[in-house]
Amino acid sequence: MAAHARVGHSPADLVLWNDDWAAAALCREAEPDALFVRGAKQNKAKQLCGGCPVRAECLAEALDNQVEWGVWGGLTERERRALLRQQPGTSWRAVLESARNDAPRIGRHLHA
């Protein structure tokens, strides 16, 4: 069984986790300080994350390592702290990887 295989998933359903996510992040070409802003500027920073192909990997990195500053994976530090309080000790990589792999399968059932 492949490392990413899960019960109920065929290999075609799985989206591989990108361990080298930073190299594929949309923000890699942005000003580094653009993601470490306060107040209303955070909404603009979050927009950059919207279409990022490695948003889940980035968010998992910040949550699993309890990164305290900046916008990561489309969430501010306040939003991430709220998630961490709600589900302490969670492996966010496992949660986000599973959710991403369930999405295509769920979508097919909705359109069938």
mmCIF file of N, CA, C and O in Angstrom:
data_model
loop_
_atom_site.group_PDB
_atom_site.id
_atom_site.type_symbol
_atom_site.label_atom_id
_atom_site.label_comp_id
_atom_site.label_asym_id
_atom_site.label_seq_id
_atom_site.Cartn_x
_atom_site.Cartn_y
_atom_site.Cartn_z
ATOM 1 N N MET A 1 0.843 -1.173 0.000
ATOM 2 C CA MET A 1 0.000 0.000 0.000
ATOM 3 C C MET A 1 0.891 1.239 0.000
ATOM 4 O O MET A 1 1.857 1.307 0.735
ATOM 5 N N ALA A 2 0.575 2.236 -0.806
ATOM 6 C CA ALA A 2 1.363 3.456 -0.891
ATOM 7 C C ALA A 2 1.274 4.238 0.408
ATOM 8 O O ALA A 2 0.312 4.140 1.150
ATOM 9 N N ALA A 3 2.276 5.070 0.650
ATOM 10 C CA ALA A 3 2.323 5.840 1.891
ATOM 11 C C ALA A 3 1.121 6.760 2.037
ATOM 12 O O ALA A 3 0.693 7.053 3.137
ATOM 13 N N HIS A 4 0.580 7.213 0.921
ATOM 14 C CA HIS A 4 -0.536 8.151 0.985
ATOM 15 C C HIS A 4 -1.889 7.482 0.802
ATOM 16 O O HIS A 4 -2.905 8.147 0.797
ATOM 17 N N ALA A 5 -1.914 6.185 0.615
ATOM 18 C CA ALA A 5 -3.187 5.502 0.372
ATOM 19 C C ALA A 5 -4.024 5.454 1.643
ATOM 20 O O ALA A 5 -3.505 5.304 2.733
ATOM 21 N N ARG A 6 -5.305 5.605 1.504
ATOM 22 C CA ARG A 6 -6.231 5.553 2.614
ATOM 23 C C ARG A 6 -7.372 4.625 2.228
ATOM 24 O O ARG A 6 -7.678 4.469 1.049
ATOM 25 N N VAL A 7 -8.027 4.057 3.182
ATOM 26 C CA VAL A 7 -9.183 3.206 2.922
ATOM 27 C C VAL A 7 -10.221 4.034 2.173
ATOM 28 O O VAL A 7 -10.522 5.161 2.554
ATOM 29 N N GLY A 8 -10.754 3.477 1.103
ATOM 30 C CA GLY A 8 -11.780 4.177 0.334
ATOM 31 C C GLY A 8 -11.231 5.096 -0.740
ATOM 32 O O GLY A 8 -11.978 5.752 -1.432
ATOM 33 N N HIS A 9 -9.922 5.182 -0.862
ATOM 34 C CA HIS A 9 -9.303 6.040 -1.875
ATOM 35 C C HIS A 9 -8.610 5.174 -2.906
ATOM 36 O O HIS A 9 -7.911 4.234 -2.569
ATOM 37 N N SER A 10 -8.797 5.516 -4.156
ATOM 38 C CA SER A 10 -7.988 4.883 -5.188
ATOM 39 C C SER A 10 -6.774 5.775 -5.402
ATOM 40 O O SER A 10 -6.809 6.961 -5.065
ATOM 41 N N PRO A 11 -5.695 5.247 -5.954
ATOM 42 C CA PRO A 11 -4.512 6.081 -6.174
ATOM 43 C C PRO A 11 -4.814 7.325 -7.007
ATOM 44 O O PRO A 11 -4.196 8.358 -6.800
ATOM 45 N N ALA A 12 -5.760 7.257 -7.922
ATOM 46 C CA ALA A 12 -6.107 8.414 -8.748
ATOM 47 C C ALA A 12 -6.758 9.519 -7.929
ATOM 48 O O ALA A 12 -6.730 10.680 -8.314
ATOM 49 N N ASP A 13 -7.363 9.177 -6.790
ATOM 50 C CA ASP A 13 -8.025 10.171 -5.941
ATOM 51 C C ASP A 13 -7.047 10.991 -5.107
ATOM 52 O O ASP A 13 -7.386 12.062 -4.650
ATOM 53 N N LEU A 14 -5.860 10.456 -4.882
ATOM 54 C CA LEU A 14 -4.953 11.067 -3.929
ATOM 55 C C LEU A 14 -4.186 12.225 -4.526
ATOM 56 O O LEU A 14 -3.713 12.176 -5.647
ATOM 57 N N VAL A 15 -4.059 13.287 -3.732
ATOM 58 C CA VAL A 15 -3.237 14.428 -4.080
ATOM 59 C C VAL A 15 -2.034 14.364 -3.157
ATOM 60 O O VAL A 15 -2.187 14.372 -1.940
ATOM 61 N N LEU A 16 -0.857 14.243 -3.734
ATOM 62 C CA LEU A 16 0.339 14.067 -2.927
ATOM 63 C C LEU A 16 0.677 15.337 -2.155
ATOM 64 O O LEU A 16 0.493 16.452 -2.641
ATOM 65 N N TRP A 17 1.148 15.135 -0.959
ATOM 66 C CA TRP A 17 1.586 16.218 -0.086
ATOM 67 C C TRP A 17 2.938 16.701 -0.582
ATOM 68 O O TRP A 17 3.833 15.906 -0.869
ATOM 69 N N ASN A 18 3.112 17.995 -0.698
ATOM 70 C CA ASN A 18 4.350 18.573 -1.206
ATOM 71 C C ASN A 18 5.237 18.972 -0.032
ATOM 72 O O ASN A 18 5.026 20.008 0.587
ATOM 73 N N ASP A 19 6.221 18.130 0.272
ATOM 74 C CA ASP A 19 7.136 18.431 1.370
ATOM 75 C C ASP A 19 8.049 19.616 1.062
ATOM 76 O O ASP A 19 8.583 20.234 1.972
ATOM 77 N N ASP A 20 8.215 19.938 -0.208
ATOM 78 C CA ASP A 20 9.025 21.090 -0.622
ATOM 79 C C ASP A 20 8.102 22.247 -0.990
ATOM 80 O O ASP A 20 8.279 22.914 -1.997
ATOM 81 N N TRP A 21 7.087 22.451 -0.163
ATOM 82 C CA TRP A 21 6.018 23.396 -0.470
ATOM 83 C C TRP A 21 6.501 24.831 -0.648
ATOM 84 O O TRP A 21 5.965 25.569 -1.470
ATOM 85 N N ALA A 22 7.509 25.257 0.081
ATOM 86 C CA ALA A 22 7.946 26.655 0.013
ATOM 87 C C ALA A 22 8.410 27.038 -1.392
ATOM 88 O O ALA A 22 8.210 28.173 -1.827
ATOM 89 N N ALA A 23 8.989 26.095 -2.119
ATOM 90 C CA ALA A 23 9.457 26.363 -3.478
ATOM 91 C C ALA A 23 8.297 26.586 -4.448
ATOM 92 O O ALA A 23 8.461 27.222 -5.481
ATOM 93 N N ALA A 24 7.109 26.076 -4.109
ATOM 94 C CA ALA A 24 5.944 26.205 -4.984
ATOM 95 C C ALA A 24 4.959 27.273 -4.509
ATOM 96 O O ALA A 24 3.944 27.502 -5.156
ATOM 97 N N ALA A 25 5.249 27.926 -3.401
ATOM 98 C CA ALA A 25 4.325 28.909 -2.826
ATOM 99 C C ALA A 25 4.254 30.177 -3.677
ATOM 100 O O ALA A 25 5.272 30.654 -4.179
ATOM 101 N N LEU A 26 3.045 30.707 -3.830
ATOM 102 C CA LEU A 26 2.879 31.945 -4.593
ATOM 103 C C LEU A 26 3.609 33.119 -3.941
ATOM 104 O O LEU A 26 4.074 34.022 -4.620
ATOM 105 N N CYS A 27 3.717 33.100 -2.632
ATOM 106 C CA CYS A 27 4.326 34.216 -1.907
ATOM 107 C C CYS A 27 5.846 34.248 -2.022
ATOM 108 O O CYS A 27 6.474 35.212 -1.592
ATOM 109 N N ARG A 28 6.447 33.234 -2.612
ATOM 110 C CA ARG A 28 7.912 33.189 -2.686
ATOM 111 C C ARG A 28 8.469 34.373 -3.456
ATOM 112 O O ARG A 28 9.625 34.741 -3.278
ATOM 113 N N GLU A 29 7.650 34.981 -4.313
ATOM 114 C CA GLU A 29 8.109 36.131 -5.084
ATOM 115 C C GLU A 29 7.581 37.445 -4.538
ATOM 116 O O GLU A 29 7.879 38.500 -5.073
ATOM 117 N N ALA A 30 6.822 37.393 -3.462
ATOM 118 C CA ALA A 30 6.299 38.608 -2.832
ATOM 119 C C ALA A 30 7.333 39.162 -1.862
ATOM 120 O O ALA A 30 8.288 38.479 -1.486
ATOM 121 N N GLU A 31 7.135 40.379 -1.464
ATOM 122 C CA GLU A 31 7.966 40.959 -0.421
ATOM 123 C C GLU A 31 7.774 40.155 0.854
ATOM 124 O O GLU A 31 6.634 39.941 1.267
ATOM 125 N N PRO A 32 8.823 39.698 1.483
ATOM 126 C CA PRO A 32 8.665 38.891 2.701
ATOM 127 C C PRO A 32 7.833 39.584 3.780
ATOM 128 O O PRO A 32 7.031 38.946 4.448
ATOM 129 N N ASP A 33 8.003 40.878 3.940
ATOM 130 C CA ASP A 33 7.267 41.605 4.974
ATOM 131 C C ASP A 33 5.775 41.728 4.666
ATOM 132 O O ASP A 33 4.994 42.059 5.554
ATOM 133 N N ALA A 34 5.364 41.435 3.433
ATOM 134 C CA ALA A 34 3.952 41.568 3.052
ATOM 135 C C ALA A 34 3.057 40.596 3.804
ATOM 136 O O ALA A 34 1.856 40.828 3.931
ATOM 137 N N LEU A 35 3.615 39.504 4.299
ATOM 138 C CA LEU A 35 2.828 38.510 5.027
ATOM 139 C C LEU A 35 2.916 38.684 6.538
ATOM 140 O O LEU A 35 2.293 37.936 7.287
ATOM 141 N N PHE A 36 3.659 39.676 6.980
ATOM 142 C CA PHE A 36 3.832 39.923 8.410
ATOM 143 C C PHE A 36 3.365 41.337 8.734
ATOM 144 O O PHE A 36 4.147 42.204 9.119
ATOM 145 N N VAL A 37 2.067 41.525 8.535
ATOM 146 C CA VAL A 37 1.434 42.835 8.713
ATOM 147 C C VAL A 37 0.354 42.738 9.788
ATOM 148 O O VAL A 37 -0.009 41.649 10.223
ATOM 149 N N ARG A 38 -0.186 43.868 10.154
ATOM 150 C CA ARG A 38 -1.229 43.925 11.186
ATOM 151 C C ARG A 38 -2.493 44.561 10.619
ATOM 152 O O ARG A 38 -2.469 45.206 9.584
ATOM 153 N N GLY A 39 -3.593 44.355 11.328
ATOM 154 C CA GLY A 39 -4.864 45.016 11.012
ATOM 155 C C GLY A 39 -5.407 44.667 9.642
ATOM 156 O O GLY A 39 -5.319 43.530 9.181
ATOM 157 N N ALA A 40 -5.961 45.674 8.990
ATOM 158 C CA ALA A 40 -6.631 45.485 7.702
ATOM 159 C C ALA A 40 -5.681 44.986 6.615
ATOM 160 O O ALA A 40 -6.115 44.343 5.661
ATOM 161 N N LYS A 41 -4.407 45.250 6.757
ATOM 162 C CA LYS A 41 -3.430 44.786 5.766
ATOM 163 C C LYS A 41 -3.363 43.260 5.721
ATOM 164 O O LYS A 41 -2.939 42.683 4.730
ATOM 165 N N GLN A 42 -3.805 42.604 6.790
ATOM 166 C CA GLN A 42 -3.794 41.146 6.803
ATOM 167 C C GLN A 42 -4.751 40.582 5.756
ATOM 168 O O GLN A 42 -4.487 39.523 5.191
ATOM 169 N N ASN A 43 -5.855 41.271 5.494
ATOM 170 C CA ASN A 43 -6.797 40.786 4.477
ATOM 171 C C ASN A 43 -6.151 40.749 3.100
ATOM 172 O O ASN A 43 -6.385 39.820 2.331
ATOM 173 N N LYS A 44 -5.337 41.746 2.792
ATOM 174 C CA LYS A 44 -4.632 41.756 1.511
ATOM 175 C C LYS A 44 -3.615 40.610 1.466
ATOM 176 O O LYS A 44 -3.481 39.926 0.455
ATOM 177 N N ALA A 45 -2.940 40.384 2.569
ATOM 178 C CA ALA A 45 -1.967 39.286 2.632
ATOM 179 C C ALA A 45 -2.675 37.949 2.444
ATOM 180 O O ALA A 45 -2.166 37.066 1.747
ATOM 181 N N LYS A 46 -3.842 37.792 3.023
ATOM 182 C CA LYS A 46 -4.592 36.538 2.908
ATOM 183 C C LYS A 46 -5.036 36.277 1.470
ATOM 184 O O LYS A 46 -5.133 35.126 1.049
ATOM 185 N N GLN A 47 -5.290 37.329 0.706
ATOM 186 C CA GLN A 47 -5.696 37.170 -0.697
ATOM 187 C C GLN A 47 -4.610 36.485 -1.510
ATOM 188 O O GLN A 47 -4.899 35.714 -2.420
ATOM 189 N N LEU A 48 -3.369 36.751 -1.195
ATOM 190 C CA LEU A 48 -2.253 36.118 -1.905
ATOM 191 C C LEU A 48 -2.321 34.604 -1.754
ATOM 192 O O LEU A 48 -1.975 33.863 -2.666
ATOM 193 N N CYS A 49 -2.807 34.137 -0.615
ATOM 194 C CA CYS A 49 -2.883 32.701 -0.342
ATOM 195 C C CYS A 49 -4.039 32.023 -1.084
ATOM 196 O O CYS A 49 -4.034 30.799 -1.239
ATOM 197 N N GLY A 50 -5.012 32.780 -1.512
ATOM 198 C CA GLY A 50 -6.237 32.235 -2.083
ATOM 199 C C GLY A 50 -6.047 31.197 -3.170
ATOM 200 O O GLY A 50 -6.663 30.148 -3.142
ATOM 201 N N GLY A 51 -5.193 31.446 -4.119
ATOM 202 C CA GLY A 51 -5.007 30.512 -5.225
ATOM 203 C C GLY A 51 -3.716 29.719 -5.145
ATOM 204 O O GLY A 51 -3.287 29.123 -6.130
ATOM 205 N N CYS A 52 -3.112 29.710 -3.986
ATOM 206 C CA CYS A 52 -1.811 29.049 -3.840
ATOM 207 C C CYS A 52 -1.966 27.532 -3.868
ATOM 208 O O CYS A 52 -2.780 26.970 -3.131
ATOM 209 N N PRO A 53 -1.162 26.844 -4.677
ATOM 210 C CA PRO A 53 -1.279 25.384 -4.785
ATOM 211 C C PRO A 53 -0.781 24.627 -3.549
ATOM 212 O O PRO A 53 -1.061 23.447 -3.395
ATOM 213 N N VAL A 54 -0.059 25.307 -2.662
ATOM 214 C CA VAL A 54 0.472 24.640 -1.464
ATOM 215 C C VAL A 54 -0.047 25.304 -0.189
ATOM 216 O O VAL A 54 0.603 25.271 0.859
ATOM 217 N N ARG A 55 -1.231 25.843 -0.275
ATOM 218 C CA ARG A 55 -1.825 26.525 0.880
ATOM 219 C C ARG A 55 -1.970 25.590 2.080
ATOM 220 O O ARG A 55 -1.673 25.956 3.208
ATOM 221 N N ALA A 56 -2.407 24.351 1.849
ATOM 222 C CA ALA A 56 -2.598 23.395 2.950
ATOM 223 C C ALA A 56 -1.265 23.064 3.612
ATOM 224 O O ALA A 56 -1.182 22.994 4.842
ATOM 225 N N GLU A 57 -0.223 22.854 2.828
ATOM 226 C CA GLU A 57 1.082 22.539 3.380
ATOM 227 C C GLU A 57 1.607 23.694 4.233
ATOM 228 O O GLU A 57 2.141 23.480 5.325
ATOM 229 N N CYS A 58 1.436 24.900 3.748
ATOM 230 C CA CYS A 58 1.872 26.100 4.464
ATOM 231 C C CYS A 58 1.121 26.234 5.791
ATOM 232 O O CYS A 58 1.726 26.479 6.838
ATOM 233 N N LEU A 59 -0.186 26.055 5.737
ATOM 234 C CA LEU A 59 -0.998 26.165 6.951
ATOM 235 C C LEU A 59 -0.632 25.074 7.949
ATOM 236 O O LEU A 59 -0.491 25.338 9.150
ATOM 237 N N ALA A 60 -0.442 23.855 7.479
ATOM 238 C CA ALA A 60 -0.056 22.761 8.371
ATOM 239 C C ALA A 60 1.283 23.060 9.042
ATOM 240 O O ALA A 60 1.450 22.805 10.238
ATOM 241 N N GLU A 61 2.217 23.595 8.286
ATOM 242 C CA GLU A 61 3.529 23.961 8.839
ATOM 243 C C GLU A 61 3.365 24.953 9.990
ATOM 244 O O GLU A 61 3.947 24.786 11.063
ATOM 245 N N ALA A 62 2.559 25.981 9.769
ATOM 246 C CA ALA A 62 2.366 27.007 10.796
ATOM 247 C C ALA A 62 1.633 26.460 12.013
ATOM 248 O O ALA A 62 2.003 26.771 13.151
ATOM 249 N N LEU A 63 0.609 25.646 11.794
ATOM 250 C CA LEU A 63 -0.151 25.099 12.919
ATOM 251 C C LEU A 63 0.653 24.064 13.695
ATOM 252 O O LEU A 63 0.695 24.097 14.931
ATOM 253 N N ASP A 64 1.285 23.136 13.002
ATOM 254 C CA ASP A 64 2.042 22.085 13.681
ATOM 255 C C ASP A 64 3.241 22.632 14.439
ATOM 256 O O ASP A 64 3.680 22.034 15.422
ATOM 257 N N ASN A 65 3.778 23.750 13.988
ATOM 258 C CA ASN A 65 4.939 24.355 14.645
ATOM 259 C C ASN A 65 4.570 25.585 15.474
ATOM 260 O O ASN A 65 5.460 26.280 15.958
ATOM 261 N N GLN A 66 3.286 25.844 15.589
ATOM 262 C CA GLN A 66 2.755 26.963 16.369
ATOM 263 C C GLN A 66 3.478 28.280 16.064
ATOM 264 O O GLN A 66 3.930 28.998 16.951
ATOM 265 N N VAL A 67 3.555 28.584 14.765
ATOM 266 C CA VAL A 67 4.160 29.835 14.320
ATOM 267 C C VAL A 67 3.265 30.981 14.786
ATOM 268 O O VAL A 67 2.057 30.975 14.545
ATOM 269 N N GLU A 68 3.860 31.936 15.457
ATOM 270 C CA GLU A 68 3.077 32.989 16.105
ATOM 271 C C GLU A 68 2.849 34.223 15.256
ATOM 272 O O GLU A 68 1.966 35.014 15.582
ATOM 273 N N TRP A 69 3.613 34.431 14.211
ATOM 274 C CA TRP A 69 3.505 35.680 13.460
ATOM 275 C C TRP A 69 3.217 35.444 11.994
ATOM 276 O O TRP A 69 3.647 34.466 11.421
ATOM 277 N N GLY A 70 2.499 36.384 11.403
ATOM 278 C CA GLY A 70 2.283 36.392 9.970
ATOM 279 C C GLY A 70 1.071 35.616 9.492
ATOM 280 O O GLY A 70 0.403 34.930 10.253
ATOM 281 N N VAL A 71 0.813 35.784 8.211
ATOM 282 C CA VAL A 71 -0.256 35.057 7.524
ATOM 283 C C VAL A 71 0.382 33.829 6.902
ATOM 284 O O VAL A 71 1.357 33.928 6.159
ATOM 285 N N TRP A 72 -0.146 32.668 7.235
ATOM 286 C CA TRP A 72 0.340 31.391 6.724
ATOM 287 C C TRP A 72 -0.859 30.593 6.253
ATOM 288 O O TRP A 72 -1.832 30.442 7.004
ATOM 289 N N GLY A 73 -0.820 30.096 5.033
ATOM 290 C CA GLY A 73 -1.909 29.271 4.523
ATOM 291 C C GLY A 73 -3.247 29.988 4.521
ATOM 292 O O GLY A 73 -4.294 29.364 4.593
ATOM 293 N N GLY A 74 -3.215 31.301 4.461
ATOM 294 C CA GLY A 74 -4.448 32.083 4.409
ATOM 295 C C GLY A 74 -5.059 32.420 5.755
ATOM 296 O O GLY A 74 -6.144 32.987 5.809
ATOM 297 N N LEU A 75 -4.387 32.091 6.847
ATOM 298 C CA LEU A 75 -4.917 32.401 8.170
ATOM 299 C C LEU A 75 -3.953 33.312 8.926
ATOM 300 O O LEU A 75 -2.741 33.166 8.844
ATOM 301 N N THR A 76 -4.541 34.232 9.686
ATOM 302 C CA THR A 76 -3.746 35.120 10.527
ATOM 303 C C THR A 76 -3.338 34.390 11.797
ATOM 304 O O THR A 76 -3.853 33.307 12.099
ATOM 305 N N GLU A 77 -2.453 35.012 12.545
ATOM 306 C CA GLU A 77 -2.033 34.397 13.807
ATOM 307 C C GLU A 77 -3.213 34.213 14.762
ATOM 308 O O GLU A 77 -3.311 33.191 15.450
ATOM 309 N N ARG A 78 -4.136 35.133 14.783
ATOM 310 C CA ARG A 78 -5.313 35.023 15.650
ATOM 311 C C ARG A 78 -6.187 33.838 15.228
ATOM 312 O O ARG A 78 -6.664 33.062 16.061
ATOM 313 N N GLU A 79 -6.388 33.682 13.934
ATOM 314 C CA GLU A 79 -7.196 32.557 13.433
ATOM 315 C C GLU A 79 -6.527 31.216 13.733
ATOM 316 O O GLU A 79 -7.197 30.248 14.092
ATOM 317 N N ARG A 80 -5.209 31.177 13.599
ATOM 318 C CA ARG A 80 -4.490 29.934 13.899
ATOM 319 C C ARG A 80 -4.544 29.615 15.385
ATOM 320 O O ARG A 80 -4.728 28.461 15.771
ATOM 321 N N ARG A 81 -4.392 30.624 16.241
ATOM 322 C CA ARG A 81 -4.472 30.388 17.690
ATOM 323 C C ARG A 81 -5.830 29.816 18.067
ATOM 324 O O ARG A 81 -5.930 28.915 18.913
ATOM 325 N N ALA A 82 -6.897 30.316 17.437
ATOM 326 C CA ALA A 82 -8.241 29.800 17.721
ATOM 327 C C ALA A 82 -8.340 28.318 17.367
ATOM 328 O O ALA A 82 -8.907 27.531 18.129
ATOM 329 N N LEU A 83 -7.801 27.923 16.222
ATOM 330 C CA LEU A 83 -7.812 26.505 15.836
ATOM 331 C C LEU A 83 -7.015 25.656 16.815
ATOM 332 O O LEU A 83 -7.438 24.561 17.203
ATOM 333 N N LEU A 84 -5.870 26.158 17.220
ATOM 334 C CA LEU A 84 -5.023 25.410 18.148
ATOM 335 C C LEU A 84 -5.700 25.236 19.507
ATOM 336 O O LEU A 84 -5.563 24.193 20.143
ATOM 337 N N ARG A 85 -6.456 26.242 19.944
ATOM 338 C CA ARG A 85 -7.194 26.125 21.209
ATOM 339 C C ARG A 85 -8.323 25.114 21.088
ATOM 340 O O ARG A 85 -8.601 24.364 22.012
ATOM 341 N N GLN A 86 -8.997 25.097 19.941
ATOM 342 C CA GLN A 86 -10.128 24.193 19.728
ATOM 343 C C GLN A 86 -9.688 22.734 19.635
ATOM 344 O O GLN A 86 -10.425 21.837 20.046
ATOM 345 N N GLN A 87 -8.524 22.501 19.062
ATOM 346 C CA GLN A 87 -8.065 21.126 18.843
ATOM 347 C C GLN A 87 -6.585 20.991 19.206
ATOM 348 O O GLN A 87 -5.746 20.792 18.334
ATOM 349 N N PRO A 88 -6.262 21.072 20.490
ATOM 350 C CA PRO A 88 -4.853 20.953 20.881
ATOM 351 C C PRO A 88 -4.317 19.545 20.595
ATOM 352 O O PRO A 88 -5.048 18.570 20.651
ATOM 353 N N GLY A 89 -3.042 19.499 20.244
ATOM 354 C CA GLY A 89 -2.401 18.207 20.006
ATOM 355 C C GLY A 89 -2.738 17.565 18.679
ATOM 356 O O GLY A 89 -2.359 16.427 18.423
ATOM 357 N N THR A 90 -3.436 18.262 17.815
ATOM 358 C CA THR A 90 -3.827 17.735 16.513
ATOM 359 C C THR A 90 -2.649 17.756 15.549
ATOM 360 O O THR A 90 -1.863 18.698 15.550
ATOM 361 N N SER A 91 -2.532 16.734 14.723
ATOM 362 C CA SER A 91 -1.585 16.752 13.614
ATOM 363 C C SER A 91 -2.294 17.433 12.459
ATOM 364 O O SER A 91 -3.146 16.836 11.792
ATOM 365 N N TRP A 92 -1.995 18.682 12.239
ATOM 366 C CA TRP A 92 -2.687 19.445 11.211
ATOM 367 C C TRP A 92 -2.321 18.962 9.819
ATOM 368 O O TRP A 92 -3.133 19.039 8.908
ATOM 369 N N ARG A 93 -1.121 18.452 9.650
ATOM 370 C CA ARG A 93 -0.771 17.876 8.348
ATOM 371 C C ARG A 93 -1.729 16.735 8.032
ATOM 372 O O ARG A 93 -2.270 16.657 6.931
ATOM 373 N N ALA A 94 -1.949 15.841 8.982
ATOM 374 C CA ALA A 94 -2.849 14.708 8.754
ATOM 375 C C ALA A 94 -4.267 15.183 8.465
ATOM 376 O O ALA A 94 -4.925 14.674 7.549
ATOM 377 N N VAL A 95 -4.741 16.160 9.202
ATOM 378 C CA VAL A 95 -6.101 16.683 9.012
ATOM 379 C C VAL A 95 -6.252 17.310 7.628
ATOM 380 O O VAL A 95 -7.196 17.010 6.892
ATOM 381 N N LEU A 96 -5.323 18.178 7.263
ATOM 382 C CA LEU A 96 -5.434 18.898 5.992
ATOM 383 C C LEU A 96 -5.174 17.995 4.795
ATOM 384 O O LEU A 96 -5.826 18.127 3.763
ATOM 385 N N GLU A 97 -4.265 17.055 4.938
ATOM 386 C CA GLU A 97 -4.001 16.109 3.845
ATOM 387 C C GLU A 97 -5.230 15.238 3.607
ATOM 388 O O GLU A 97 -5.642 15.017 2.464
ATOM 389 N N SER A 98 -5.826 14.766 4.657
ATOM 390 C CA SER A 98 -7.026 13.937 4.546
ATOM 391 C C SER A 98 -8.178 14.725 3.936
ATOM 392 O O SER A 98 -8.881 14.236 3.053
ATOM 393 N N ALA A 99 -8.370 15.951 4.392
ATOM 394 C CA ALA A 99 -9.459 16.789 3.874
ATOM 395 C C ALA A 99 -9.274 17.057 2.382
ATOM 396 O O ALA A 99 -10.234 17.001 1.610
ATOM 397 N N ARG A 100 -8.053 17.323 1.976
ATOM 398 C CA ARG A 100 -7.798 17.600 0.561
ATOM 399 C C ARG A 100 -8.056 16.357 -0.274
ATOM 400 O O ARG A 100 -8.599 16.434 -1.368
ATOM 401 N N ASN A 101 -7.701 15.196 0.230
ATOM 402 C CA ASN A 101 -7.920 13.972 -0.524
ATOM 403 C C ASN A 101 -9.376 13.538 -0.518
ATOM 404 O O ASN A 101 -9.809 12.836 -1.422
ATOM 405 N N ASP A 102 -10.146 13.939 0.475
ATOM 406 C CA ASP A 102 -11.576 13.626 0.497
ATOM 407 C C ASP A 102 -12.359 14.538 -0.439
ATOM 408 O O ASP A 102 -13.391 14.141 -0.963
ATOM 409 N N ALA A 103 -11.891 15.753 -0.674
ATOM 410 C CA ALA A 103 -12.630 16.739 -1.472
ATOM 411 C C ALA A 103 -12.949 16.262 -2.887
ATOM 412 O O ALA A 103 -14.094 16.377 -3.325
ATOM 413 N N PRO A 104 -12.000 15.704 -3.664
ATOM 414 C CA PRO A 104 -12.350 15.271 -5.024
ATOM 415 C C PRO A 104 -13.402 14.159 -5.025
ATOM 416 O O PRO A 104 -14.302 14.159 -5.850
ATOM 417 N N ARG A 105 -13.285 13.244 -4.083
ATOM 418 C CA ARG A 105 -14.228 12.128 -4.007
ATOM 419 C C ARG A 105 -15.624 12.632 -3.646
ATOM 420 O O ARG A 105 -16.617 12.230 -4.226
ATOM 421 N N ILE A 106 -15.700 13.545 -2.709
ATOM 422 C CA ILE A 106 -16.986 14.117 -2.289
ATOM 423 C C ILE A 106 -17.604 14.891 -3.453
ATOM 424 O O ILE A 106 -18.780 14.787 -3.729
ATOM 425 N N GLY A 107 -16.778 15.667 -4.166
ATOM 426 C CA GLY A 107 -17.271 16.445 -5.286
ATOM 427 C C GLY A 107 -17.877 15.590 -6.385
ATOM 428 O O GLY A 107 -18.894 15.926 -6.974
ATOM 429 N N ARG A 108 -17.276 14.420 -6.650
ATOM 430 C CA ARG A 108 -17.816 13.515 -7.675
ATOM 431 C C ARG A 108 -19.190 13.023 -7.263
ATOM 432 O O ARG A 108 -20.081 12.895 -8.074
ATOM 433 N N HIS A 109 -19.387 12.722 -5.987
ATOM 434 C CA HIS A 109 -20.674 12.226 -5.521
ATOM 435 C C HIS A 109 -21.751 13.303 -5.601
ATOM 436 O O HIS A 109 -22.911 13.009 -5.863
ATOM 437 N N LEU A 110 -21.370 14.548 -5.405
ATOM 438 C CA LEU A 110 -22.333 15.639 -5.473
ATOM 439 C C LEU A 110 -22.802 15.896 -6.905
ATOM 440 O O LEU A 110 -23.919 16.320 -7.121
ATOM 441 N N HIS A 111 -21.918 15.638 -7.859
ATOM 442 C CA HIS A 111 -22.256 15.909 -9.265
ATOM 443 C C HIS A 111 -22.795 14.688 -9.989
ATOM 444 O O HIS A 111 -23.098 14.764 -11.159
ATOM 445 N N ALA A 112 -22.889 13.566 -9.310
ATOM 446 C CA ALA A 112 -23.348 12.333 -9.968
ATOM 447 C C ALA A 112 -24.847 12.314 -10.123
ATOM 448 O O ALA A 112 -25.596 12.960 -9.499
#
